[in-house]
Tab-separated table of N, CA and C in Angstrom:
chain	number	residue	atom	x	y	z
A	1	UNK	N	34.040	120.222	47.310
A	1	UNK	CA	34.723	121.461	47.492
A	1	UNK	C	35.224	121.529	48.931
A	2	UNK	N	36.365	121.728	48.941
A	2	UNK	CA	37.098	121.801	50.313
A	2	UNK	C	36.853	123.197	50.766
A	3	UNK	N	36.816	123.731	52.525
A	3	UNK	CA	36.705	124.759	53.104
A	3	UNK	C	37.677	125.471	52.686
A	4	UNK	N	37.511	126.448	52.736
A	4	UNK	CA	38.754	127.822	53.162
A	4	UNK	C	39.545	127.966	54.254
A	5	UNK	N	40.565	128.034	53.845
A	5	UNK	CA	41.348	128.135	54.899
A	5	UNK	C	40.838	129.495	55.841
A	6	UNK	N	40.784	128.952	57.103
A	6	UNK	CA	40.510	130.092	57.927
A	6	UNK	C	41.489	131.295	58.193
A	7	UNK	N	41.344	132.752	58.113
A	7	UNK	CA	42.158	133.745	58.369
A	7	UNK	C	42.122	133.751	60.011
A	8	UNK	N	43.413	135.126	60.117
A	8	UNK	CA	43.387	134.970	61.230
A	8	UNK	C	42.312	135.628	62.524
A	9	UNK	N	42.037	136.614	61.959
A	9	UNK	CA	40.584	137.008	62.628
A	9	UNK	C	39.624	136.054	62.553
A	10	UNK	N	39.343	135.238	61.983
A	10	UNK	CA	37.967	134.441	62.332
A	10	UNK	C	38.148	133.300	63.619
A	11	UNK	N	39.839	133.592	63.828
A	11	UNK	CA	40.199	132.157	65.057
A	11	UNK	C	39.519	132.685	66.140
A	12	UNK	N	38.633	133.403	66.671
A	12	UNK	CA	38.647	133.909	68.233
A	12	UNK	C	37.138	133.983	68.280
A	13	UNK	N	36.558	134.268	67.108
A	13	UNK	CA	35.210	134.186	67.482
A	13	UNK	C	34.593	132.520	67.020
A	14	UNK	N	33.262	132.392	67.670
A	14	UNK	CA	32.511	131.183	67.299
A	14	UNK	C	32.841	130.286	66.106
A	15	UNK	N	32.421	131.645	64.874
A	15	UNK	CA	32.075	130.874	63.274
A	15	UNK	C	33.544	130.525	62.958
A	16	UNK	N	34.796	131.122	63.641
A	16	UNK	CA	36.025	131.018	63.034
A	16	UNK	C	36.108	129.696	63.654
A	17	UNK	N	35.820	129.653	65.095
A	17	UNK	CA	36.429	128.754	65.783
A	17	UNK	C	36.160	127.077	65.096
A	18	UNK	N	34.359	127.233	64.453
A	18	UNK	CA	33.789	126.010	63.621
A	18	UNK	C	34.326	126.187	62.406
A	19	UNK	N	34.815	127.510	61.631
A	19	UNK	CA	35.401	127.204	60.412
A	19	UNK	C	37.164	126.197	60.617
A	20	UNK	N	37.847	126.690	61.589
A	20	UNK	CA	39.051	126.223	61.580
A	20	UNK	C	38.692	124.704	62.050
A	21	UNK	N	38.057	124.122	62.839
A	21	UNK	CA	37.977	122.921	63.294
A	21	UNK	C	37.349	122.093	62.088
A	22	UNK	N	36.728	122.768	60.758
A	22	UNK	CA	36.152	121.740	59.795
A	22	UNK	C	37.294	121.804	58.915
A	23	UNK	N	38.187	122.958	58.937
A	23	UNK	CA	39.518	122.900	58.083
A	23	UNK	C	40.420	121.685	58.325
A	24	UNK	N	40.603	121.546	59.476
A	24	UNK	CA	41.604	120.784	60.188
A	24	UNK	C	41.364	119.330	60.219
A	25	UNK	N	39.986	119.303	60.143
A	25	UNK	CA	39.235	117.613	60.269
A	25	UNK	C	38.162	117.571	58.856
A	26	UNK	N	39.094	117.796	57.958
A	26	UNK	CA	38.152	117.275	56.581
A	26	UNK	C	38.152	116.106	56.311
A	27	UNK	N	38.695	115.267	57.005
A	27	UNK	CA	38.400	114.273	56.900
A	27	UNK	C	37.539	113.523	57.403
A	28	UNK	N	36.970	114.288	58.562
A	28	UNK	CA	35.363	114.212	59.006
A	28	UNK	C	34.023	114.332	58.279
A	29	UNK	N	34.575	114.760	57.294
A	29	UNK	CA	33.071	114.770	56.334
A	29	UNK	C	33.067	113.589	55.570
A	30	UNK	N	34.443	113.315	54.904
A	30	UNK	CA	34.215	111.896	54.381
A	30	UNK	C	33.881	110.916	55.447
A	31	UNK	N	34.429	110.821	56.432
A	31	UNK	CA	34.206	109.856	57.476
A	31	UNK	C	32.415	109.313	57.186
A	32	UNK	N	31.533	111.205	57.337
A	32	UNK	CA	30.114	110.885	57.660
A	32	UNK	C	29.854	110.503	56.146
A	33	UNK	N	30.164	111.041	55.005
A	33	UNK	CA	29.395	110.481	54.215
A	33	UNK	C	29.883	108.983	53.846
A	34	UNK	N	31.075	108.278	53.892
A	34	UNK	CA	30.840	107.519	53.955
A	34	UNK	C	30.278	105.710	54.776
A	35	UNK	N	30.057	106.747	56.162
A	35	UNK	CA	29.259	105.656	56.954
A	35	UNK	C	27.623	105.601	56.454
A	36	UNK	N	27.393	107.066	56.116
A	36	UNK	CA	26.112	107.037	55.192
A	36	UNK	C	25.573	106.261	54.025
A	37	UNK	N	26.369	105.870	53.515
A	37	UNK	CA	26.777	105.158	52.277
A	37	UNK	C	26.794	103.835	52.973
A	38	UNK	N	27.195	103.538	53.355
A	38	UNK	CA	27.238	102.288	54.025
A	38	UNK	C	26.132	101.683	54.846
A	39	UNK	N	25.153	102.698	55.664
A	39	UNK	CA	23.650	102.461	56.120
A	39	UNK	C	23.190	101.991	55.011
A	40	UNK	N	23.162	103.050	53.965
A	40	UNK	CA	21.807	102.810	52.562
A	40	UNK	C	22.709	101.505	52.518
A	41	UNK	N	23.685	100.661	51.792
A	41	UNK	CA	23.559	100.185	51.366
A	41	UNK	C	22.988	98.847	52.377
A	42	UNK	N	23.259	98.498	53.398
A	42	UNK	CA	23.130	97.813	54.540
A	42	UNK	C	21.741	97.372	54.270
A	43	UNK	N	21.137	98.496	54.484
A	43	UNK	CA	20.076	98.812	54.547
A	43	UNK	C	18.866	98.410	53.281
A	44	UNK	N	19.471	98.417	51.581
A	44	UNK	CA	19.042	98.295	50.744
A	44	UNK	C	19.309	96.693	50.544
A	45	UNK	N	20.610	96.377	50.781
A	45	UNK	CA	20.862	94.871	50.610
A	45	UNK	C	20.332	93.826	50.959
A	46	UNK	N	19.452	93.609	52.069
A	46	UNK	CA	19.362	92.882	52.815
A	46	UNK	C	17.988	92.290	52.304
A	47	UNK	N	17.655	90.828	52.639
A	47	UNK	CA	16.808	90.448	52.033
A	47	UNK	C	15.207	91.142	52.308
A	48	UNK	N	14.302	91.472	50.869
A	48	UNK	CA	13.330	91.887	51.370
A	48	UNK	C	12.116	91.022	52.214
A	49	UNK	N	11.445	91.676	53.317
A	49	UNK	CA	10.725	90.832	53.523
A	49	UNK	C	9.440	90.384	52.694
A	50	UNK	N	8.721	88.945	53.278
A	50	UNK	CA	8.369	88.283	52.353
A	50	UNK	C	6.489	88.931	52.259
A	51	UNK	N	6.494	88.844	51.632
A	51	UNK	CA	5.126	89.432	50.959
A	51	UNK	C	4.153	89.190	52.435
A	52	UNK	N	2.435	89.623	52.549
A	52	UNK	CA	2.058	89.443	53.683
A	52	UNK	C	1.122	87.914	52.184
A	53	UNK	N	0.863	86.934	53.039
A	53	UNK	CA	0.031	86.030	52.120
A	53	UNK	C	-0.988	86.308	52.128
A	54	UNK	N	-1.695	86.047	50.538
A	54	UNK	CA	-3.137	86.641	50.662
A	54	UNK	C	-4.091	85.371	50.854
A	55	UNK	N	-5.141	85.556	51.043
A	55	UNK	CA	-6.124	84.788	51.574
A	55	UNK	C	-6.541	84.119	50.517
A	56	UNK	N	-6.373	82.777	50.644
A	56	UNK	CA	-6.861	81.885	50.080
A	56	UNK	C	-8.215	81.680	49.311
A	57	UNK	N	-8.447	82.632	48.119
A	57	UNK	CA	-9.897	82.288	47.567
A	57	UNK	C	-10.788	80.797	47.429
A	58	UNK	N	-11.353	80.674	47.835
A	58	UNK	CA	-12.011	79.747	47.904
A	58	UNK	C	-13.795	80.170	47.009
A	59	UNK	N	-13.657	79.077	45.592
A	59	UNK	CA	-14.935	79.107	44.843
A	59	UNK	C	-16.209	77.972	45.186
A	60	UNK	N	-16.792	78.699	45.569
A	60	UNK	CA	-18.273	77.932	45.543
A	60	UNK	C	-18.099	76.707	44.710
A	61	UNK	N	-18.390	75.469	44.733
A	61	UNK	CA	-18.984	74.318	43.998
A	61	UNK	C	-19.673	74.790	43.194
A	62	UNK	N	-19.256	74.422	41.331
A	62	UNK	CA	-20.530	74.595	40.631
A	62	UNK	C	-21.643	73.469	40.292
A	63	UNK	N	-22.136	73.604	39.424
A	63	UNK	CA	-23.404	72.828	39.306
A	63	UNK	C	-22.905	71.316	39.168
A	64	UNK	N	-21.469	71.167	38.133
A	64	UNK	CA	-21.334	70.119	38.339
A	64	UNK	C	-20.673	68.680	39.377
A	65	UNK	N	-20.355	69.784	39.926
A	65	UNK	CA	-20.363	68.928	41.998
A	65	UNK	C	-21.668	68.318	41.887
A	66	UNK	N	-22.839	69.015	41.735
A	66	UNK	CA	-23.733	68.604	42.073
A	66	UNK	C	-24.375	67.407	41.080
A	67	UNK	N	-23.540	67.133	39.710
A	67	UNK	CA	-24.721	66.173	38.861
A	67	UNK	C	-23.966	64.585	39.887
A	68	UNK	N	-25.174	63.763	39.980
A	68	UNK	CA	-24.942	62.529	40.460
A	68	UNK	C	-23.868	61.836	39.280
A	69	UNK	N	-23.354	60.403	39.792
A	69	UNK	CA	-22.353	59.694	38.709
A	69	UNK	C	-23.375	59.235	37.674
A	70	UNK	N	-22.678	59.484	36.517
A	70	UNK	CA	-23.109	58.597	35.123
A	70	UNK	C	-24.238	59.881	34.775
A	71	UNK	N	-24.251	60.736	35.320
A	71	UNK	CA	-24.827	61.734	34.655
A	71	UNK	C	-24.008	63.169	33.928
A	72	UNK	N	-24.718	63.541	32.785
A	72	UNK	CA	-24.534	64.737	32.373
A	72	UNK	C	-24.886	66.169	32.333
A	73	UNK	N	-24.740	67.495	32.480
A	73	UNK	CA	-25.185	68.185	33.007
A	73	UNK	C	-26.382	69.387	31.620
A	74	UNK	N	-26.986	69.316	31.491
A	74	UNK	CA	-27.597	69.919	29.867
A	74	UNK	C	-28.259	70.821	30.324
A	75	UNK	N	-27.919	72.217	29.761
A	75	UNK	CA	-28.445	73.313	30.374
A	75	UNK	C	-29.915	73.573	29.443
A	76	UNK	N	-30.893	73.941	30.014
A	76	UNK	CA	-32.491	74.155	29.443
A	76	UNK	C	-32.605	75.256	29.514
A	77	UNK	N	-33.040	76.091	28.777
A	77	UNK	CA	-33.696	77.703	28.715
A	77	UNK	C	-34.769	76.928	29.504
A	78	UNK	N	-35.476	78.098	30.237
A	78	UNK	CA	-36.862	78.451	31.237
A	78	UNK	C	-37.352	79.681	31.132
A	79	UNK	N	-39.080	79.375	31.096
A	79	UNK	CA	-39.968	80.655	31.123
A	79	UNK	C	-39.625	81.187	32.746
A	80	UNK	N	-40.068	80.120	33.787
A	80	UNK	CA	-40.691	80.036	35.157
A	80	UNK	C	-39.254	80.220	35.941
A	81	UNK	N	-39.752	80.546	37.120
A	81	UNK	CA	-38.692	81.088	38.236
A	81	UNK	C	-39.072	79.701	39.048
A	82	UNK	N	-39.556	78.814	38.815
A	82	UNK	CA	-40.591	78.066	39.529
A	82	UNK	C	-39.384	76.625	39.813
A	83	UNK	N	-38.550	76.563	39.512
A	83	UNK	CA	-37.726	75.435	39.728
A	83	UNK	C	-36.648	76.143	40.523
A	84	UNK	N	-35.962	74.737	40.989
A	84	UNK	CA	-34.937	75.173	42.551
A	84	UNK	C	-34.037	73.504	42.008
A	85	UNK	N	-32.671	73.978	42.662
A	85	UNK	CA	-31.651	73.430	42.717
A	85	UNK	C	-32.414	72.075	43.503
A	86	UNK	N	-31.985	70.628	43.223
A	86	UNK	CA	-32.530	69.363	44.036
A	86	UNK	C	-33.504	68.837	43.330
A	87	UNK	N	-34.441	70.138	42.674
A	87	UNK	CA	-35.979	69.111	42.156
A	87	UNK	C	-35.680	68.636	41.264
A	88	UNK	N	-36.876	67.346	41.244
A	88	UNK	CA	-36.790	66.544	40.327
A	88	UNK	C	-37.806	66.660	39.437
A	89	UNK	N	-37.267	66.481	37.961
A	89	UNK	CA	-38.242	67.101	36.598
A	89	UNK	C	-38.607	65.502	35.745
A	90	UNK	N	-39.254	65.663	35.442
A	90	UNK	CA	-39.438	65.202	33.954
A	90	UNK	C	-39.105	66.115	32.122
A	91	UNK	N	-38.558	65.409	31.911
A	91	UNK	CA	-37.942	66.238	30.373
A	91	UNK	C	-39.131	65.964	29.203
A	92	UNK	N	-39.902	66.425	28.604
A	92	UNK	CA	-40.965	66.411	27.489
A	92	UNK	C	-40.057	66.820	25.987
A	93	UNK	N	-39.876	66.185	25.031
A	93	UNK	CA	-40.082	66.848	23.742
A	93	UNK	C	-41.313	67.771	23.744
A	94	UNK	N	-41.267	68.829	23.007
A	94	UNK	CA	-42.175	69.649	23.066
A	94	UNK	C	-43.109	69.325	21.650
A	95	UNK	N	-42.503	68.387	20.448
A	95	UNK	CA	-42.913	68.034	19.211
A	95	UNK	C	-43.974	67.180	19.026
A	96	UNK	N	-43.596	66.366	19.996
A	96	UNK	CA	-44.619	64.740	20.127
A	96	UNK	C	-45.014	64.877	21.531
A	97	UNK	N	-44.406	65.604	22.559
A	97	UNK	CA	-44.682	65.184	23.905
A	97	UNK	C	-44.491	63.553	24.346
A	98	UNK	N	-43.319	63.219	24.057
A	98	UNK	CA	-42.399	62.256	24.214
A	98	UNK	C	-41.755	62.504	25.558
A	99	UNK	N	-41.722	61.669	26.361
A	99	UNK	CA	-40.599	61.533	27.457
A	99	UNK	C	-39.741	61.208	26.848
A	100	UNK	N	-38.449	62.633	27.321
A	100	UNK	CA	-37.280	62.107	26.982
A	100	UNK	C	-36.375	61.260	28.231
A	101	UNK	N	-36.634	62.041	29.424
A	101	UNK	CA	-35.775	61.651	30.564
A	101	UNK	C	-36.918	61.712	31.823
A	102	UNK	N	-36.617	60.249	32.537
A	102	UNK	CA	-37.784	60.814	33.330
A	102	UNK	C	-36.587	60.955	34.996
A	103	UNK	N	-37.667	61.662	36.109
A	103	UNK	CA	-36.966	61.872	36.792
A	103	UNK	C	-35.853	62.126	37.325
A	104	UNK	N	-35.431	63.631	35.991
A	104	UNK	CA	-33.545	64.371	36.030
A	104	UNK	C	-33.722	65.040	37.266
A	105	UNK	N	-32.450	64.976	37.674
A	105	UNK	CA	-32.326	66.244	39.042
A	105	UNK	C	-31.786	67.177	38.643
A	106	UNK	N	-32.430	68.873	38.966
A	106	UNK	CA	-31.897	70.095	38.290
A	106	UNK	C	-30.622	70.399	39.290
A	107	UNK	N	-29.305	70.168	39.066
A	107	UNK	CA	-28.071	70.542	39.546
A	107	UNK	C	-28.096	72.029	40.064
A	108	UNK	N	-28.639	73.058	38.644
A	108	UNK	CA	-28.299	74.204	39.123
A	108	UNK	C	-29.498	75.087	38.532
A	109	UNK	N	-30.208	76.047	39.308
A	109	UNK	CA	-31.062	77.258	38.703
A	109	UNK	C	-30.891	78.429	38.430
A	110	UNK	N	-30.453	78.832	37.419
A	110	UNK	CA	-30.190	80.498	37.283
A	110	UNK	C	-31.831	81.288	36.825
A	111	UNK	N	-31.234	82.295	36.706
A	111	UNK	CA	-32.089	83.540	36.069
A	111	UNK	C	-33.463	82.508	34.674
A	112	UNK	N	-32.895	82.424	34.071
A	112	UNK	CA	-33.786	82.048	32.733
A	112	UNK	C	-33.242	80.771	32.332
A	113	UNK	N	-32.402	79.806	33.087
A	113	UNK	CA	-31.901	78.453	32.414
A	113	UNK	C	-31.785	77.497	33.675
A	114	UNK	N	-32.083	76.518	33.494
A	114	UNK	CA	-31.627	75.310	34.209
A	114	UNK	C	-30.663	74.438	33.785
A	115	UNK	N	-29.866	73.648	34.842
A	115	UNK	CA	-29.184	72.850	34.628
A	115	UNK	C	-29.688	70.940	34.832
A	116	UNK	N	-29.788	70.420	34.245
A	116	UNK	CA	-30.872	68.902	34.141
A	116	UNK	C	-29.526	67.944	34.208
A	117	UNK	N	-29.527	67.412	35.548
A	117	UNK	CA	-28.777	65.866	35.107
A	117	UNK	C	-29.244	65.113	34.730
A	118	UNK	N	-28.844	64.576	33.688
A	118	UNK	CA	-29.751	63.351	32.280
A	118	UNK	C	-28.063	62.388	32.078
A	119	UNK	N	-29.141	61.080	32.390
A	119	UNK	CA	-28.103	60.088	32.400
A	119	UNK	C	-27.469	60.063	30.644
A	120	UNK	N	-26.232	59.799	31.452
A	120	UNK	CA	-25.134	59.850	29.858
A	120	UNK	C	-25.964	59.584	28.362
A	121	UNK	N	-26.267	57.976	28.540
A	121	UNK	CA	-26.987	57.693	27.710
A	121	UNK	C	-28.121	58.095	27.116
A	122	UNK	N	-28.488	59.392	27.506
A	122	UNK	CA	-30.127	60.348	27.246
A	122	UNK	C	-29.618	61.151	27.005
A	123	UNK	N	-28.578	62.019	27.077
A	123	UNK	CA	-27.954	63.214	26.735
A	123	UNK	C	-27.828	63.539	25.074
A	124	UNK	N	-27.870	62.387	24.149
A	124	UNK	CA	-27.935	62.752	22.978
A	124	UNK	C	-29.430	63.461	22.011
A	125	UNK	N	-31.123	62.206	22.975
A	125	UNK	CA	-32.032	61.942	22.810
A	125	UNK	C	-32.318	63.672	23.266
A	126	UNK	N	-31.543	64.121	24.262
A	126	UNK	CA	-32.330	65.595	24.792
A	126	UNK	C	-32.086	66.777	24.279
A	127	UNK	N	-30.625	66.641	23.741
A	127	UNK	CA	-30.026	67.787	23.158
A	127	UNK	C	-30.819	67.678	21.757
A	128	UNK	N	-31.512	66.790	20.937
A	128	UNK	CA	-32.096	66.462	19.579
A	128	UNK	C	-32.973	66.863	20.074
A	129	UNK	N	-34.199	67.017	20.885
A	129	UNK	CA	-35.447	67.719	21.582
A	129	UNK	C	-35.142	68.919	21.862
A	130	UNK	N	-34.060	69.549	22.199
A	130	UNK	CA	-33.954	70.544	22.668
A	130	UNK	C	-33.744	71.277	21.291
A	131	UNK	N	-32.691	71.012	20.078
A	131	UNK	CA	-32.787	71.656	18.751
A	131	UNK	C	-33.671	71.421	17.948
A	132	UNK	N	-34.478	70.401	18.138
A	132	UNK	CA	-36.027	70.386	16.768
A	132	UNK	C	-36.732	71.156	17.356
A	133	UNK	N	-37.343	71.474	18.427
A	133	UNK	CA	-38.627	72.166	18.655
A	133	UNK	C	-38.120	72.448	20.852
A	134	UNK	N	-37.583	71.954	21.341
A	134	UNK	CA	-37.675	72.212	22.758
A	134	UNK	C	-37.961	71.574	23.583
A	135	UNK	N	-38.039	71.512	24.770
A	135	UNK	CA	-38.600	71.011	25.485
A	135	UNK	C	-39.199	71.575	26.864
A	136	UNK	N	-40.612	70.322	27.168
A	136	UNK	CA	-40.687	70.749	28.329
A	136	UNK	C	-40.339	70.692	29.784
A	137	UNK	N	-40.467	71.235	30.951
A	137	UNK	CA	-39.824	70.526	32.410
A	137	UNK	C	-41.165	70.003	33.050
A	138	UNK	N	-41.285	68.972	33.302
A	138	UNK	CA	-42.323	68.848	34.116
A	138	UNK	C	-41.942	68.350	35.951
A	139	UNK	N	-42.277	69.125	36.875
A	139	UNK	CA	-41.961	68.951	38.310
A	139	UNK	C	-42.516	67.658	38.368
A	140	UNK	N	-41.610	66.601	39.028
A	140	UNK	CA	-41.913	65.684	39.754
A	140	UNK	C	-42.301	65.571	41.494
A	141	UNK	N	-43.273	65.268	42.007
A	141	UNK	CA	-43.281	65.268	43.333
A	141	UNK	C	-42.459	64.228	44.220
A	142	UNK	N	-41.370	65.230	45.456
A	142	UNK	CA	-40.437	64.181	46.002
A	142	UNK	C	-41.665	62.358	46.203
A	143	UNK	N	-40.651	61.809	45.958
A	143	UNK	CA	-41.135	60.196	46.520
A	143	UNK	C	-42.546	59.728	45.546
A	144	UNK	N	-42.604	60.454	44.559
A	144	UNK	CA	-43.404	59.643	43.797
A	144	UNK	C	-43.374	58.518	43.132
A	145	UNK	N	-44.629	57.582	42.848
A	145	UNK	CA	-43.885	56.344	42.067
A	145	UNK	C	-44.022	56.422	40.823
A	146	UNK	N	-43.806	55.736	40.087
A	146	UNK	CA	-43.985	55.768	38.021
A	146	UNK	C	-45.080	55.015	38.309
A	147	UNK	N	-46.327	55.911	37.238
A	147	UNK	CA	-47.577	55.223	37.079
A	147	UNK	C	-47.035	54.004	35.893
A	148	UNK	N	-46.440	54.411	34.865
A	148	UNK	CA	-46.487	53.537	33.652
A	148	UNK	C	-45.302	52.477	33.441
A	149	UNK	N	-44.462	52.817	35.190
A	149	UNK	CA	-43.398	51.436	35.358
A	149	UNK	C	-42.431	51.584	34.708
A	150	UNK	N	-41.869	52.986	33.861
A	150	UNK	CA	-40.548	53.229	33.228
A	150	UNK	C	-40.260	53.227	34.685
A	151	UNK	N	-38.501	53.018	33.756
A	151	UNK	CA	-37.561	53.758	34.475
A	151	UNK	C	-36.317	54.384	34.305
């Protein structure tokens, strides 16, 4: 909507004097709105900057970092809080009290289960102990020798 033309009484005071000068220079308003127009877009165009990078999560090693080579990792239910990540077990059938595996290293200890590295080749013999009847863990002491010369 364009101004009104100013009458002639409003030329002498203030509001006339700003009404006649926006009459005369309407083309000053387009001027501002369209340099306005031209900020935003300036302003909107331009490439956004780049995200801040987030920090690199980094996950703990799980248990199986820890099984040695040629081993497998077979998780055991547990009564006892009594085993720790490093020790070394003996594996029992619980049926015959059969050695299944002697001297596994427990990879990992949770809440109520262990993790037993049992060489590849025993991994079938333990998981069959572990579904007929169970098995037991028996702690080995570091640097012990085999009384009965398995190995």
């Amino acid at each position: 909507m364009s101004p009104v033309r100013p009458g002639a009484r409003e030329g002498r005071s203030a509001v006339g004097s700003i009404r006649t000068f926006l009459y005369r220079h309407r083309w000053l308003r387009w001027a501002a709105a369209g340099g306005a127009a031209l900020i935003v877009l300036v302003s909107l165009g331009g490439d956004p900057p780049d995200p801040a990078p987030s920090p690199i999560e980094t996950v703990p090693p799980g248990p199986a970092s820890l099984l040695p080579p040629g081993t497998r990792g077979v998780p055991v239910p547990v009564d006892s809080g009594v085993f720790a990540v490093h020790d070394s077990v003996d594996v029992h059938a619980v049926l015959d009290g059969a050695v299944v595996v002697r001297g596994a290293l427990i990879a990992d200890a949770i809440e109520h289960e262990v993790v037993v590295a049992v060489p590849a080749e025993q991994v079938d013999a333990t998981v069959d102990a572990l579904t007929t009847g169970g098995v037991i863990l028996v702690l080995v002491p570091a640097g012990a020798e085999r009384v009965d010369g398995d190995s």
